[in-house]
Coordinates of C-alpha atoms in Angstrom, one line a residue:
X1 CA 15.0 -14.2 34.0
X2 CA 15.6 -10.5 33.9
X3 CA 18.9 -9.2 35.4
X4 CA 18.3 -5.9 37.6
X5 CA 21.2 -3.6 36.5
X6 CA 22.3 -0.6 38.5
X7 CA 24.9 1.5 36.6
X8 CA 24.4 2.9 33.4
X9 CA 27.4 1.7 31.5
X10 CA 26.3 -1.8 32.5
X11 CA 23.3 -1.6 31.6
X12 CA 23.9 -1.0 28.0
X13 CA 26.6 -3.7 27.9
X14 CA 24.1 -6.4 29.1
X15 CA 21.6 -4.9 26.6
X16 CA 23.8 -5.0 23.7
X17 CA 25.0 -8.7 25.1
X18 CA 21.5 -9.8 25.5
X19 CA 20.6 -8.7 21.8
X20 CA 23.7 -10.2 20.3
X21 CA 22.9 -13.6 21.7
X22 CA 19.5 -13.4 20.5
X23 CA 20.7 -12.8 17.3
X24 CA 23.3 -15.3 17.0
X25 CA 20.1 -18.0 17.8
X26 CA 17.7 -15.9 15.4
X27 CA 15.9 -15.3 17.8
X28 CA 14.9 -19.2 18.3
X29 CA 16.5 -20.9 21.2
X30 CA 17.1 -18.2 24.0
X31 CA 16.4 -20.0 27.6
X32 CA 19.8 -19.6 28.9
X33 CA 19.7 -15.8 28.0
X34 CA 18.7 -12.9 30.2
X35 CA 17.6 -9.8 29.4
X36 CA 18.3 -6.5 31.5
X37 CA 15.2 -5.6 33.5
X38 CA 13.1 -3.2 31.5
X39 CA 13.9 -3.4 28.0
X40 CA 11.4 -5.3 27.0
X41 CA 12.9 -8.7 25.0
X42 CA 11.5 -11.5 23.6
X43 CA 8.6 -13.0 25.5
X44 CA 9.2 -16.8 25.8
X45 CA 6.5 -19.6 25.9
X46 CA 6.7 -23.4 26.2
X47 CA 3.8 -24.9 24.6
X48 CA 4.2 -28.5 25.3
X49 CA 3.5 -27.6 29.2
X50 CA 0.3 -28.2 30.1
X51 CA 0.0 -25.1 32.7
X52 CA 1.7 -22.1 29.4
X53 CA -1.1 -20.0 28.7
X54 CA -0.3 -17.6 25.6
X55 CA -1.7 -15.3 23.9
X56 CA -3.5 -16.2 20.7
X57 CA -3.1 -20.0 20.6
X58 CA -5.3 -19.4 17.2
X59 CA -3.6 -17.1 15.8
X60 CA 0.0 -18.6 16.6
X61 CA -0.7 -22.0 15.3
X62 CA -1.6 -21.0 12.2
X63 CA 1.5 -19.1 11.7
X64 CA 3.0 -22.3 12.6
X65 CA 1.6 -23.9 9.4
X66 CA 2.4 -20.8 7.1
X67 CA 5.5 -21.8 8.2
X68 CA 5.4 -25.3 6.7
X69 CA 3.9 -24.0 3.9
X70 CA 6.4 -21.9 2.8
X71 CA 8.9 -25.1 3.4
X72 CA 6.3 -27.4 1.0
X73 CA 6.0 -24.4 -1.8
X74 CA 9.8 -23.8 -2.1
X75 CA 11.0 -27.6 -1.8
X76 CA 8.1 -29.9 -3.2
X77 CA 7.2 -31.8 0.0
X78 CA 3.9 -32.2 2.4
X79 CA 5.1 -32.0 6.0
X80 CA 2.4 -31.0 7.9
X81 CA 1.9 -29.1 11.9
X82 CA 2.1 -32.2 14.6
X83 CA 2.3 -29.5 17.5
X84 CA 3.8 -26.6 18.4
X85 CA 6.8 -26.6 21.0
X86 CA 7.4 -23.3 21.8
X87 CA 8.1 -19.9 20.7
X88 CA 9.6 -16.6 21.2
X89 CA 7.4 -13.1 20.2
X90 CA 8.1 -9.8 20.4
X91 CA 5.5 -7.8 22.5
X92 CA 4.8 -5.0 20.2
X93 CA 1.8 -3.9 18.5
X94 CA 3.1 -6.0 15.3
X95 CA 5.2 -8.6 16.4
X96 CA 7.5 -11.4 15.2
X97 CA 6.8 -15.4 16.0
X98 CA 10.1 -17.6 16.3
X99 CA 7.9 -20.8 16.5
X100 CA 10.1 -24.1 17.2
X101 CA 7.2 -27.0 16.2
X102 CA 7.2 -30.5 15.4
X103 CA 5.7 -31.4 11.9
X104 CA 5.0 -34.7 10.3
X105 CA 5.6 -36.0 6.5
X106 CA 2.3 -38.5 5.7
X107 CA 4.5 -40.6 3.9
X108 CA 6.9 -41.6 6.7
X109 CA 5.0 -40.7 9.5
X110 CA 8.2 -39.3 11.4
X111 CA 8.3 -36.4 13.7
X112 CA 10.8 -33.4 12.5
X113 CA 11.5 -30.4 14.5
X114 CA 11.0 -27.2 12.4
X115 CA 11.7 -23.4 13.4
X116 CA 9.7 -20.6 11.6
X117 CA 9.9 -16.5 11.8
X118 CA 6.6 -14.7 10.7
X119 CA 6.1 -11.3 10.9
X120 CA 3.4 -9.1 11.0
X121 CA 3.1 -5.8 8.7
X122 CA -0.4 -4.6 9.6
X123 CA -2.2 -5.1 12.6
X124 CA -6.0 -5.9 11.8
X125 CA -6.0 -7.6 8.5
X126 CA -4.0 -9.9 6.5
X127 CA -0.2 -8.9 6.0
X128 CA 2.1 -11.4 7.0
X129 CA 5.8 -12.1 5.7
X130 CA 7.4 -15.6 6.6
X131 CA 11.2 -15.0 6.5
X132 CA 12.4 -18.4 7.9
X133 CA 11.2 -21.9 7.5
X134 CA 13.6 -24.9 7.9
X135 CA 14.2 -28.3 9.8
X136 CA 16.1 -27.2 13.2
X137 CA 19.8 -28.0 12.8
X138 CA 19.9 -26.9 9.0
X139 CA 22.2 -24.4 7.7
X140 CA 21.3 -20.8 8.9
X141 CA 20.4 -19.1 5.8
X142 CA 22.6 -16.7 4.8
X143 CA 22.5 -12.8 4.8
X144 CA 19.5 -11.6 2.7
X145 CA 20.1 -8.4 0.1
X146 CA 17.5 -5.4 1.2
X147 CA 14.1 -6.0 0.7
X148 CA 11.3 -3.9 0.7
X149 CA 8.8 -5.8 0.3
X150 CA 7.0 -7.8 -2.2
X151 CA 6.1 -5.5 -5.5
X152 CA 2.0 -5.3 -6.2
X153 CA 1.9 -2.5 -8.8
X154 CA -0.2 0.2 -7.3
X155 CA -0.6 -1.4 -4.2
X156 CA -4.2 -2.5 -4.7
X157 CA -5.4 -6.3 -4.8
X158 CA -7.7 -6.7 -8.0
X159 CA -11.8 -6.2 -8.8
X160 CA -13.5 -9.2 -7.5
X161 CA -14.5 -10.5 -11.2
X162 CA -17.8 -10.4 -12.3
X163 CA -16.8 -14.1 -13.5
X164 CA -14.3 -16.6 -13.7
X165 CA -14.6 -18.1 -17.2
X166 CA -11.4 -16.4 -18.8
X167 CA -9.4 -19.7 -18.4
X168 CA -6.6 -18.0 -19.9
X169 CA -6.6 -15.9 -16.6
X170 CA -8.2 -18.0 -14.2
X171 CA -8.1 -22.1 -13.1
X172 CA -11.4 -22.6 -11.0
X173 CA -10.6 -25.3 -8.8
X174 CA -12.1 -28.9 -8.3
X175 CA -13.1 -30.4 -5.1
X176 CA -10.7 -32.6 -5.2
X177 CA -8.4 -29.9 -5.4
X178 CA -9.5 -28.4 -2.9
X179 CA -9.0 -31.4 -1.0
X180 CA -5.4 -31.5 -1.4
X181 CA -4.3 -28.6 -1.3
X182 CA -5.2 -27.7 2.5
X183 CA -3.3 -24.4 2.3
X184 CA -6.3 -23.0 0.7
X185 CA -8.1 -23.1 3.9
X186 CA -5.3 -21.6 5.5
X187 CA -5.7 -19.0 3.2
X188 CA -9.1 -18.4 4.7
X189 CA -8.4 -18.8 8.2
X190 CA -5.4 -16.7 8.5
X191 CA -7.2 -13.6 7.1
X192 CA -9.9 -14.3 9.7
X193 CA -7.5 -14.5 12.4
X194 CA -6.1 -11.6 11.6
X195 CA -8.8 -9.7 11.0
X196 CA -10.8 -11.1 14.5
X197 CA -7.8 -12.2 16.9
X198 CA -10.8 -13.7 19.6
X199 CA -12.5 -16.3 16.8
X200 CA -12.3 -20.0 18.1
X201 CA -11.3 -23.2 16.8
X202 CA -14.7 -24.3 16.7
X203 CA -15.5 -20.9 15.0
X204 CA -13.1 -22.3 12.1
X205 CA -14.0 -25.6 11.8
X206 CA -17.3 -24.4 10.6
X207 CA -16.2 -22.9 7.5
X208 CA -17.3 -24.2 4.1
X209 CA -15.3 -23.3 0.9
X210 CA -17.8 -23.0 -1.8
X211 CA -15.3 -22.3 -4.9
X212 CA -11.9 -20.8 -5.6
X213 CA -10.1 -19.5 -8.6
X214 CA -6.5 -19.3 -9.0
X215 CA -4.9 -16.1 -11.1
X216 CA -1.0 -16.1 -11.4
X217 CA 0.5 -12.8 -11.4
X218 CA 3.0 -12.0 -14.1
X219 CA 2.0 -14.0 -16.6
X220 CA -0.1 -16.7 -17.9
X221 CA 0.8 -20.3 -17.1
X222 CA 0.4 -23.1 -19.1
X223 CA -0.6 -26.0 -18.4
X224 CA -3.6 -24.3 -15.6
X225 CA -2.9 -27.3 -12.8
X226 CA 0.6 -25.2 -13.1
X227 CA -0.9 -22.3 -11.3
X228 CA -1.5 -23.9 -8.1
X229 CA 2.1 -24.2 -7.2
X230 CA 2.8 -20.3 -8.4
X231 CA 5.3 -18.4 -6.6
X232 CA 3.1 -15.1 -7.1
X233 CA -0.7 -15.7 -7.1
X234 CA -4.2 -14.1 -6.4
X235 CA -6.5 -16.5 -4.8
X236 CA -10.1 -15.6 -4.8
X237 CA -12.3 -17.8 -1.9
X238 CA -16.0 -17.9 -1.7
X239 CA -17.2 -19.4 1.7
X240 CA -19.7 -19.4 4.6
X241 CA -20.3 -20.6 7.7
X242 CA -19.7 -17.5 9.4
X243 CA -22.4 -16.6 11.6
X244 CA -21.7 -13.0 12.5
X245 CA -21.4 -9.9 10.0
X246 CA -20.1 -6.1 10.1
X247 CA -22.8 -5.3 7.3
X248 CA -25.2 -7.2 5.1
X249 CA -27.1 -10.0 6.3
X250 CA -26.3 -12.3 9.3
X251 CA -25.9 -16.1 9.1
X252 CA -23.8 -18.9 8.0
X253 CA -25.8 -19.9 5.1
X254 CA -24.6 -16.0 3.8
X255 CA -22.1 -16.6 1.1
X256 CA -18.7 -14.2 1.5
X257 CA -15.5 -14.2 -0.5
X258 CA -12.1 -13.0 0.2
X259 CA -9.0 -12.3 -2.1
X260 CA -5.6 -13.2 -0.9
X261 CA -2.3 -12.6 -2.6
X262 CA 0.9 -14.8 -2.4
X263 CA 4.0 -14.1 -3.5
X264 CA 7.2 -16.0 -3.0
X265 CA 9.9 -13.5 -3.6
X266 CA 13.1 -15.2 -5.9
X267 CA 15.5 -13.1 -4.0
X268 CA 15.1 -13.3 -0.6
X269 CA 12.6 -16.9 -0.1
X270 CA 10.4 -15.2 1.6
X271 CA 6.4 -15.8 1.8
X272 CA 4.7 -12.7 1.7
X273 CA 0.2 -13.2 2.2
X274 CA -1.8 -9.6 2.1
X275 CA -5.6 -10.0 1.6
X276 CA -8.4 -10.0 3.3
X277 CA -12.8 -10.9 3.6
X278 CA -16.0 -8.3 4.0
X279 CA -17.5 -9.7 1.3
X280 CA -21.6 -10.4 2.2
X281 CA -24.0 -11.9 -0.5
X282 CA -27.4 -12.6 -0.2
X283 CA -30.8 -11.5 -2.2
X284 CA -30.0 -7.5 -1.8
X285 CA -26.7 -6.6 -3.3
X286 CA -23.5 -6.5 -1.4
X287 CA -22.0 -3.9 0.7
X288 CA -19.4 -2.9 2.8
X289 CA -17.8 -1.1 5.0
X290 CA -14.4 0.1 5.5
X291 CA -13.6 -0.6 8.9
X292 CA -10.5 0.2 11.4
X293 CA -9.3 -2.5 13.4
X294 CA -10.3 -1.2 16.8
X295 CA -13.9 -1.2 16.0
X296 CA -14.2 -5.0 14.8
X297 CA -16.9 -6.4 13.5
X298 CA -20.3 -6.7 15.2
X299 CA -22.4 -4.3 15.2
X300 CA -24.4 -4.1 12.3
X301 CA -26.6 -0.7 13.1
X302 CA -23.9 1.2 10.8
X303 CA -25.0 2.7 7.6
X304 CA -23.0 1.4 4.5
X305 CA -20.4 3.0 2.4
X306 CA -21.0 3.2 -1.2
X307 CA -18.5 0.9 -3.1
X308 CA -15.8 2.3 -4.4
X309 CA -14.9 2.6 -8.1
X310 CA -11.4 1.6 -7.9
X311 CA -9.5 -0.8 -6.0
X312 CA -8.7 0.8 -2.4
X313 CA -5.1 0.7 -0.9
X314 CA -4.1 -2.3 0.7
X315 CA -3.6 -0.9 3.9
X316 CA -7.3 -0.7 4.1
X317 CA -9.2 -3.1 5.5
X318 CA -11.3 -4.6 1.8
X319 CA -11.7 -4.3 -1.2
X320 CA -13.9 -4.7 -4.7

């Protein structure tokens, strides 16, 4: 409930009240607090009732299980997304999710309550930093030092490779790898979500991961099932079952590949992903098109870009 506020001087006391109990929650459990009309707070939505419509339920949830996985990388467990309970967003053109969920452990089978902070860097593609993942009731983690960010060299994700067979470099996975380690399809949908905030569930569940190769950044590691778990990663994703296309040829049986990049920074915890797909294969050699986020992603009638001859910025929308 918003709180209509006449004179000036009250208006920024409420403001600076309202803010300072958001922060003491982190943002996470703010029902009793009211906001000043007009300055635009934190957007509040209660999942578990059947009439909450919100926007991008796709999107959200799988926030929800970066969450998680940030919780399973840094601490060795497998809890996985039961359902989501509620959470808080900021209405900006890049917000911030403070998602309160319930997630399960396969072992045990028992619910735990989780709360999760994701933020988002760049509107369009993949750029997403989780800053909090933990069990509700935990310790509030303390103060972070400043952080700019996640350190990628340049600033540019690597060349597709022409191959993978540099096992030094590169651990192709298995299928039953794949199988359990479902963060790889994550992986995959997030930088579709991202990209196309519209695409369905059922859209998703059509997907097919053909292969993947791991590369750790920083390093080789030894032994290669090692590089799974990496705090700092490049994950390379072949897939179709996507039937629509910016460029190239339509149809799910078309073959497309993404690059993601993971890093779990030391310092801070925090789960920084930046990637992203446009990757079309078929007979005819692949193309693509740089593309802004506004203009997403069907018509195919544009001409193609040559491709470039040196990895683009990441604030781009692909790469070679």
């Amino acid at each position: 409930m918003a709180l209509r506020i006449e004179d000036e001087g009250a208006y920024f006391r409420a403001l600076s009240n309202y803010w300072r109990q958001v922060n003491h929650s982190e943002g996470f459990d703010i029902e009793d607090v009211s906001e000043p009309h007009g300055i635009g707070g934190l957007f509040r939505y209660d999942c578990q009732r059947e009439d909450t419509r919100y926007p991008n339920p796709v999107l959200v949830e799988r926030y929800a299980r970066l969450g998680l996985h940030r919780y399973n990388l840094s601490m060795g467990t497998n809890f996985q997304l039961h359902h989501l309970k509620k959470f808080n967003m900021s209405m900006n053109c890049l917000s911030v999710y403070y998602i309160t969920l319930a997630a399960c452990d396969p072992a045990t089978t028992s619910l735990a309550t989780f709360q999760v902070k994701v933020g988002e860097n760049c509107y369009g593609i993949l750029d997403l930093t989780c800053y909090i993942a933990r069990p509700q009731g935990a310790p509030k983690e303390s103060p972070k030092p400043i952080n700019f960010g996640p350190t990628f060299g340049d600033g540019s994700l690597p060349y597709w490779p022409s191959d993978f067979n540099d096992i030094l470099r590169f651990t192709v996975l298995k299928d039953s790898e794949l199988q359990d380690n479902d963060w790889i399809r994550l992986y995959l949908e997030l930088a579709l979500c991202t990209n196309d905030r519209w695409i369905s569930d059922s859209s998703l569940s059509q997907l097919q991961i053909v292969r993947v190769a791991i590369e750790t950044i920083g390093g080789v590691v030894e032994p290669p099932n090692e590089r799974l778990p990496a705090k700092s990663a490049n994950v390379y994703i072949t897939f179709k079952g996507l039937s629509y296309a910016r460029v190239g040829e339509i149809g799910e049986h078309v073959e497309r590949k993404i690059i993601v990049r993971r890093v779990l920074d030391e310092l801070t915890g925090y789960l920084t992903l930046q990637g992203g797909f446009g990757y079309l294969f078929g007979e005819e050699a692949a193309v693509e098109r740089s593309m802004t986020p506004s203009s997403f992603a069907f018509d195919d009638e544009l001409p193609p870009i040559t491709l470039p001859t040196r990895p683009i910025n990441l604030h781009l929308y692909k790469w070679k």
